[in-house]
mmCIF file of C-alpha atoms in Angstrom:
data_model
loop_
_atom_site.group_PDB
_atom_site.id
_atom_site.type_symbol
_atom_site.label_atom_id
_atom_site.label_comp_id
_atom_site.label_asym_id
_atom_site.label_seq_id
_atom_site.Cartn_x
_atom_site.Cartn_y
_atom_site.Cartn_z
ATOM 1 C CA UNK U 47 13.247 20.814 -16.549
ATOM 2 C CA UNK U 48 11.015 18.979 -14.155
ATOM 3 C CA UNK U 49 13.145 19.461 -11.502
ATOM 4 C CA UNK U 50 13.275 23.217 -12.246
ATOM 5 C CA UNK U 51 9.621 23.442 -12.675
ATOM 6 C CA UNK U 52 8.714 21.099 -9.714
ATOM 7 C CA UNK U 53 11.200 22.895 -7.372
ATOM 8 C CA UNK U 54 12.217 19.454 -5.750
ATOM 9 C CA UNK U 55 14.081 16.344 -6.864
ATOM 10 C CA UNK U 56 15.382 13.191 -4.864
ATOM 11 C CA UNK U 57 19.038 12.652 -3.996
ATOM 12 C CA UNK U 58 21.315 13.518 -1.423
ATOM 13 C CA UNK U 59 20.947 17.416 -1.877
ATOM 14 C CA UNK U 60 24.381 18.462 -2.999
ATOM 15 C CA UNK U 61 25.354 20.525 -6.001
ATOM 16 C CA UNK U 62 28.237 19.132 -8.291
ATOM 17 C CA UNK U 63 30.758 20.486 -10.414
ATOM 18 C CA UNK U 64 33.604 18.797 -12.747
ATOM 19 C CA UNK U 65 37.184 19.836 -12.025
ATOM 20 C CA UNK U 66 40.083 18.243 -13.591
ATOM 21 C CA UNK U 67 38.770 14.598 -14.016
ATOM 22 C CA UNK U 68 37.161 14.865 -10.353
ATOM 23 C CA UNK U 69 33.260 15.004 -9.529
ATOM 24 C CA UNK U 70 33.574 17.727 -6.774
ATOM 25 C CA UNK U 71 31.072 18.948 -4.305
ATOM 26 C CA UNK U 72 30.305 22.725 -5.037
ATOM 27 C CA UNK U 73 27.992 23.342 -2.289
ATOM 28 C CA UNK U 74 25.206 21.541 -0.165
ATOM 29 C CA UNK U 75 21.478 22.266 -0.486
ATOM 30 C CA UNK U 76 19.974 23.112 2.882
ATOM 31 C CA UNK U 77 17.544 20.649 4.058
ATOM 32 C CA UNK U 78 19.222 17.834 2.268
ATOM 33 C CA UNK U 79 20.590 14.304 3.482
ATOM 34 C CA UNK U 80 24.166 15.510 2.718
ATOM 35 C CA UNK U 81 23.938 18.810 4.853
ATOM 36 C CA UNK U 82 22.272 17.175 7.571
ATOM 37 C CA UNK U 83 24.878 14.145 7.943
ATOM 38 C CA UNK U 84 27.880 16.536 8.383
ATOM 39 C CA UNK U 85 29.758 14.097 6.440
ATOM 40 C CA UNK U 86 30.071 16.187 3.144
ATOM 41 C CA UNK U 87 31.947 19.385 2.720
ATOM 42 C CA UNK U 88 32.319 21.617 -0.012
ATOM 43 C CA UNK U 89 35.715 20.894 -2.605
ATOM 44 C CA UNK U 90 35.226 16.934 -1.082
ATOM 45 C CA UNK U 91 35.846 15.013 -4.146
ATOM 46 C CA UNK U 92 34.171 11.637 -5.302
ATOM 47 C CA UNK U 93 35.911 9.126 -6.480
ATOM 48 C CA UNK U 94 33.476 6.196 -6.161
ATOM 49 C CA UNK U 95 29.888 5.636 -5.844
ATOM 50 C CA UNK U 96 28.139 2.246 -4.787
ATOM 51 C CA UNK U 97 24.278 1.529 -4.690
ATOM 52 C CA UNK U 98 23.517 0.204 -1.407
ATOM 53 C CA UNK U 99 25.755 -2.401 -0.304
ATOM 54 C CA UNK U 100 26.677 -3.225 -4.105
ATOM 55 C CA UNK U 101 30.108 -2.698 -5.124
ATOM 56 C CA UNK U 102 31.879 0.542 -5.813
ATOM 57 C CA UNK U 103 32.140 2.121 -9.354
ATOM 58 C CA UNK U 104 34.995 4.561 -9.904
ATOM 59 C CA UNK U 105 33.849 7.909 -11.271
ATOM 60 C CA UNK U 106 37.234 9.683 -11.990
ATOM 61 C CA UNK U 107 36.978 10.779 -15.194
ATOM 62 C CA UNK U 108 33.557 9.861 -15.918
ATOM 63 C CA UNK U 109 31.320 12.488 -17.141
ATOM 64 C CA UNK U 110 29.522 14.479 -14.511
ATOM 65 C CA UNK U 111 25.882 13.912 -16.117
ATOM 66 C CA UNK U 112 26.706 10.162 -15.502
ATOM 67 C CA UNK U 113 27.790 10.593 -11.893
ATOM 68 C CA UNK U 114 24.682 12.482 -11.214
ATOM 69 C CA UNK U 115 22.727 9.644 -12.790
ATOM 70 C CA UNK U 116 24.359 7.177 -10.255
ATOM 71 C CA UNK U 117 24.456 9.491 -7.152
ATOM 72 C CA UNK U 118 20.362 10.608 -7.796
ATOM 73 C CA UNK U 119 17.637 8.143 -6.547
ATOM 74 C CA UNK U 120 13.947 7.448 -5.158
ATOM 75 C CA UNK U 121 13.672 8.674 -1.565
ATOM 76 C CA UNK U 122 14.682 6.257 0.972
ATOM 77 C CA UNK U 123 17.333 4.304 -1.108
ATOM 78 C CA UNK U 124 21.156 4.214 0.450
ATOM 79 C CA UNK U 125 24.064 5.122 -1.864
ATOM 80 C CA UNK U 126 27.442 5.241 -0.568
ATOM 81 C CA UNK U 127 30.348 7.794 -1.394
ATOM 82 C CA UNK U 128 34.465 7.225 -1.269
ATOM 83 C CA UNK U 129 35.058 10.667 -0.604
ATOM 84 C CA UNK U 130 38.814 12.391 -1.451
ATOM 85 C CA UNK U 131 39.219 15.599 1.148
ATOM 86 C CA UNK U 132 42.404 17.753 0.914
ATOM 87 C CA UNK U 133 43.401 19.787 3.681
ATOM 88 C CA UNK U 134 46.246 22.125 4.217
ATOM 89 C CA UNK U 135 47.816 19.340 6.286
ATOM 90 C CA UNK U 136 46.464 15.929 4.957
ATOM 91 C CA UNK U 137 45.015 14.376 2.354
ATOM 92 C CA UNK U 138 42.763 11.228 3.044
ATOM 93 C CA UNK U 139 39.959 9.283 1.883
ATOM 94 C CA UNK U 140 36.455 8.156 3.514
ATOM 95 C CA UNK U 141 33.411 5.809 2.796
ATOM 96 C CA UNK U 142 30.171 8.018 3.726
ATOM 97 C CA UNK U 143 26.808 6.581 3.465
ATOM 98 C CA UNK U 144 23.727 8.687 2.609
ATOM 99 C CA UNK U 145 19.866 7.878 2.509
ATOM 100 C CA UNK U 146 18.550 10.096 -0.091
ATOM 101 C CA UNK U 147 15.854 12.373 0.589
ATOM 102 C CA UNK U 148 12.870 14.692 -1.202
ATOM 103 C CA UNK U 149 14.715 18.218 -1.316
ATOM 104 C CA UNK U 150 12.631 21.030 -1.947
ATOM 105 C CA UNK U 151 14.659 24.079 -3.938
ATOM 106 C CA UNK U 152 12.915 27.091 -1.678
ATOM 107 C CA UNK U 153 15.457 29.630 -3.189
ATOM 108 C CA UNK U 154 13.892 29.045 -6.666
ATOM 109 C CA UNK U 155 10.416 29.536 -5.056
ATOM 110 C CA UNK U 156 8.373 33.185 -5.452
ATOM 111 C CA UNK U 157 9.119 35.571 -2.715
ATOM 112 C CA UNK U 158 7.966 38.845 -1.293
ATOM 113 C CA UNK U 159 10.166 41.746 0.383
ATOM 114 C CA UNK U 160 9.169 45.441 0.978
ATOM 115 C CA UNK U 161 10.930 48.599 0.322
ATOM 116 C CA UNK U 162 10.372 52.255 0.761
ATOM 117 C CA UNK U 163 10.248 55.144 -1.954
ATOM 118 C CA UNK U 164 10.050 58.808 -0.805
ATOM 119 C CA UNK U 165 7.401 60.821 -3.015
ATOM 120 C CA UNK U 166 7.429 64.277 -1.978
ATOM 121 C CA UNK U 167 6.094 64.581 1.636
ATOM 122 C CA UNK U 168 4.933 61.043 1.634
ATOM 123 C CA UNK U 169 6.597 57.687 2.379
ATOM 124 C CA UNK U 170 5.304 54.934 -0.044
ATOM 125 C CA UNK U 171 5.174 51.236 0.727
ATOM 126 C CA UNK U 172 6.528 49.239 -2.322
ATOM 127 C CA UNK U 173 5.831 45.135 -2.517
ATOM 128 C CA UNK U 174 8.744 43.422 -4.430
ATOM 129 C CA UNK U 175 7.610 40.176 -5.597
ATOM 130 C CA UNK U 176 10.479 38.381 -7.187
ATOM 131 C CA UNK U 177 9.224 34.991 -9.436
ATOM 132 C CA UNK U 178 12.572 33.224 -10.725
ATOM 133 C CA UNK U 179 10.354 31.079 -12.835
ATOM 134 C CA UNK U 180 7.052 30.038 -14.023
ATOM 135 C CA UNK U 181 7.208 26.557 -11.974
ATOM 136 C CA UNK U 182 4.333 23.818 -11.439
ATOM 137 C CA UNK U 183 3.825 20.557 -10.998
ATOM 138 C CA UNK U 184 1.552 19.465 -13.675
ATOM 139 C CA UNK U 185 1.287 15.602 -12.920
ATOM 140 C CA UNK U 186 0.622 15.757 -9.244
ATOM 141 C CA UNK U 187 -0.839 19.400 -8.844
ATOM 142 C CA UNK U 188 1.261 19.786 -5.827
ATOM 143 C CA UNK U 189 3.051 22.990 -6.501
ATOM 144 C CA UNK U 190 2.022 25.713 -8.460
ATOM 145 C CA UNK U 191 3.828 29.405 -8.735
ATOM 146 C CA UNK U 192 0.517 30.745 -9.414
ATOM 147 C CA UNK U 193 -1.025 29.995 -5.860
ATOM 148 C CA UNK U 194 2.154 30.967 -4.408
ATOM 149 C CA UNK U 195 1.974 34.335 -6.210
ATOM 150 C CA UNK U 196 -1.509 34.473 -5.512
ATOM 151 C CA UNK U 197 -1.056 34.338 -1.747
ATOM 152 C CA UNK U 198 1.628 37.164 -1.883
ATOM 153 C CA UNK U 199 -0.493 39.249 -4.033
ATOM 154 C CA UNK U 200 -3.324 39.111 -1.536
ATOM 155 C CA UNK U 201 -0.857 39.336 1.457
ATOM 156 C CA UNK U 202 0.918 43.048 -0.138
ATOM 157 C CA UNK U 203 -2.912 44.100 -0.598
ATOM 158 C CA UNK U 204 -3.955 43.370 3.184
ATOM 159 C CA UNK U 205 -0.338 44.994 4.325
ATOM 160 C CA UNK U 206 -1.863 48.243 2.286
ATOM 161 C CA UNK U 207 1.223 48.135 -0.021
ATOM 162 C CA UNK U 208 1.051 51.247 -2.535
ATOM 163 C CA UNK U 209 2.426 49.338 -5.261
ATOM 164 C CA UNK U 210 3.913 46.179 -6.699
ATOM 165 C CA UNK U 211 7.115 45.377 -8.232
ATOM 166 C CA UNK U 212 6.861 42.270 -10.392
ATOM 167 C CA UNK U 213 10.459 41.090 -10.512
ATOM 168 C CA UNK U 214 11.070 38.875 -13.775
ATOM 169 C CA UNK U 215 14.639 39.807 -14.654
ATOM 170 C CA UNK U 216 16.200 36.398 -13.825
ATOM 171 C CA UNK U 217 12.878 34.881 -14.808
ATOM 172 C CA UNK U 218 13.708 32.572 -18.360
ATOM 173 C CA UNK U 219 10.150 31.086 -18.684
ATOM 174 C CA UNK U 220 8.463 28.120 -17.721
ATOM 175 C CA UNK U 221 5.027 26.783 -17.620
ATOM 176 C CA UNK U 222 2.733 28.826 -20.132
ATOM 177 C CA UNK U 223 -0.427 27.862 -18.405
ATOM 178 C CA UNK U 224 1.086 29.355 -14.853
ATOM 179 C CA UNK U 225 2.140 32.294 -16.712
ATOM 180 C CA UNK U 226 -1.394 32.739 -18.167
ATOM 181 C CA UNK U 227 -3.102 32.814 -14.565
ATOM 182 C CA UNK U 228 -0.560 34.823 -13.295
ATOM 183 C CA UNK U 229 -1.300 37.555 -15.626
ATOM 184 C CA UNK U 230 -4.663 37.103 -14.819
ATOM 185 C CA UNK U 231 -4.161 38.441 -11.199
ATOM 186 C CA UNK U 232 -3.802 41.971 -12.768
ATOM 187 C CA UNK U 233 -6.333 41.912 -15.472
ATOM 188 C CA UNK U 234 -10.165 41.319 -15.361
ATOM 189 C CA UNK U 235 -10.639 38.558 -17.652
ATOM 190 C CA UNK U 236 -9.438 38.644 -21.413
ATOM 191 C CA UNK U 237 -6.891 36.837 -23.956
ATOM 192 C CA UNK U 238 -3.234 36.672 -22.519
ATOM 193 C CA UNK U 239 -1.282 35.035 -25.428
ATOM 194 C CA UNK U 240 -2.063 33.089 -28.948
ATOM 195 C CA UNK U 241 -0.225 30.266 -30.725
ATOM 196 C CA UNK U 242 -0.225 29.345 -34.073
ATOM 197 C CA UNK U 243 0.903 25.859 -35.239
ATOM 198 C CA UNK U 244 1.906 24.826 -38.892
ATOM 199 C CA UNK U 245 -1.400 24.212 -40.262
ATOM 200 C CA UNK U 246 -2.077 28.001 -39.144
ATOM 201 C CA UNK U 247 -4.468 26.527 -36.364
ATOM 202 C CA UNK U 248 -4.951 29.460 -33.661
ATOM 203 C CA UNK U 249 -5.361 28.677 -30.209
ATOM 204 C CA UNK U 250 -6.064 31.688 -27.724
ATOM 205 C CA UNK U 251 -5.114 31.203 -24.165
ATOM 206 C CA UNK U 252 -7.191 33.808 -21.825
ATOM 207 C CA UNK U 253 -7.957 34.552 -18.228
ATOM 208 C CA UNK U 254 -11.402 33.598 -17.348
ATOM 209 C CA UNK U 255 -11.104 34.688 -14.049
ATOM 210 C CA UNK U 256 -12.896 37.323 -12.964
ATOM 211 C CA UNK U 257 -11.997 40.235 -11.057
ATOM 212 C CA UNK U 258 -8.412 41.532 -10.061
ATOM 213 C CA UNK U 259 -6.177 40.551 -6.827
ATOM 214 C CA UNK U 260 -4.323 43.806 -6.769
ATOM 215 C CA UNK U 261 -5.986 47.121 -8.553
ATOM 216 C CA UNK U 262 -2.748 49.528 -7.334
ATOM 217 C CA UNK U 263 0.306 50.491 -9.528
ATOM 218 C CA UNK U 264 2.202 48.022 -11.247
ATOM 219 C CA UNK U 265 5.520 47.996 -12.304
ATOM 220 C CA UNK U 266 7.071 44.767 -14.220
ATOM 221 C CA UNK U 267 11.050 44.448 -13.930
ATOM 222 C CA UNK U 268 12.752 42.804 -16.509
ATOM 223 C CA UNK U 269 16.373 42.370 -18.269
ATOM 224 C CA UNK U 270 18.151 40.542 -21.015
ATOM 225 C CA UNK U 271 17.293 37.148 -18.980
ATOM 226 C CA UNK U 272 13.592 37.627 -19.179
ATOM 227 C CA UNK U 273 12.222 35.270 -21.976
ATOM 228 C CA UNK U 274 9.650 33.074 -22.852
ATOM 229 C CA UNK U 275 6.663 33.288 -20.443
ATOM 230 C CA UNK U 276 7.891 36.075 -18.856
ATOM 231 C CA UNK U 277 7.919 38.061 -22.303
ATOM 232 C CA UNK U 278 4.258 36.799 -22.890
ATOM 233 C CA UNK U 279 3.039 38.295 -19.337
ATOM 234 C CA UNK U 280 4.720 41.285 -19.551
ATOM 235 C CA UNK U 281 3.648 42.312 -23.152
ATOM 236 C CA UNK U 282 -0.068 41.293 -22.064
ATOM 237 C CA UNK U 283 0.105 43.493 -18.810
ATOM 238 C CA UNK U 284 1.270 46.168 -21.261
ATOM 239 C CA UNK U 285 -1.069 45.551 -24.072
ATOM 240 C CA UNK U 286 -3.944 46.050 -21.083
ATOM 241 C CA UNK U 287 -2.434 49.255 -19.920
ATOM 242 C CA UNK U 288 -2.027 47.348 -16.476
ATOM 243 C CA UNK U 289 1.759 47.548 -15.682
ATOM 244 C CA UNK U 290 4.647 50.054 -16.815
ATOM 245 C CA UNK U 291 7.534 47.728 -18.241
ATOM 246 C CA UNK U 292 10.977 48.687 -16.775
ATOM 247 C CA UNK U 293 14.313 47.372 -17.756
#
């Protein structure tokens, strides 16, 4: 959950899967040490893991979660992997050495694209803002989907977008505090959501920010995958009459 919310991790930068007892490279994360080394390829099988110059530990038939714990580690530390690679002509083993690094999961960050829509004799410029999750780093305050989102909304306003589609169709939730702040980009102060505990104590989370970052037409795109904080933001914007919910 912390990795998903912070959009970063420390490791070799490889997505792993488990296949018939073998931990297998599914894909390489762009910018990670595995990709930069050029030593690993998708479908490579990891048979053993060693920390630095320490002894190898066999990982065949080991649960994937445990293998990941062995491979992942702090930035700057070294991990060695025994790799089994099968080609149409041959099968061979190789030992590779990788230095763990910090990997930013940019594919999971909010992003902006534009599209056009013809309405009678007018062509409208529509900004589509895709927000996959309400991410953020609560400890170091180094990453915030609200700050990322606000910059894109301001950009869309400056580039004269006629409307915004906020795409929450793949957003399963995240940090409620970030969701409340994002709702505040489109409403001029007010309550966003209330929670009630088992002692019937009510806590109201509200937008205290004066003004709106975008005053034009707004559509929120949802699907069956939209959940938790996505439903809260969608519901609040609908209740304030600020957005049309589609999906």
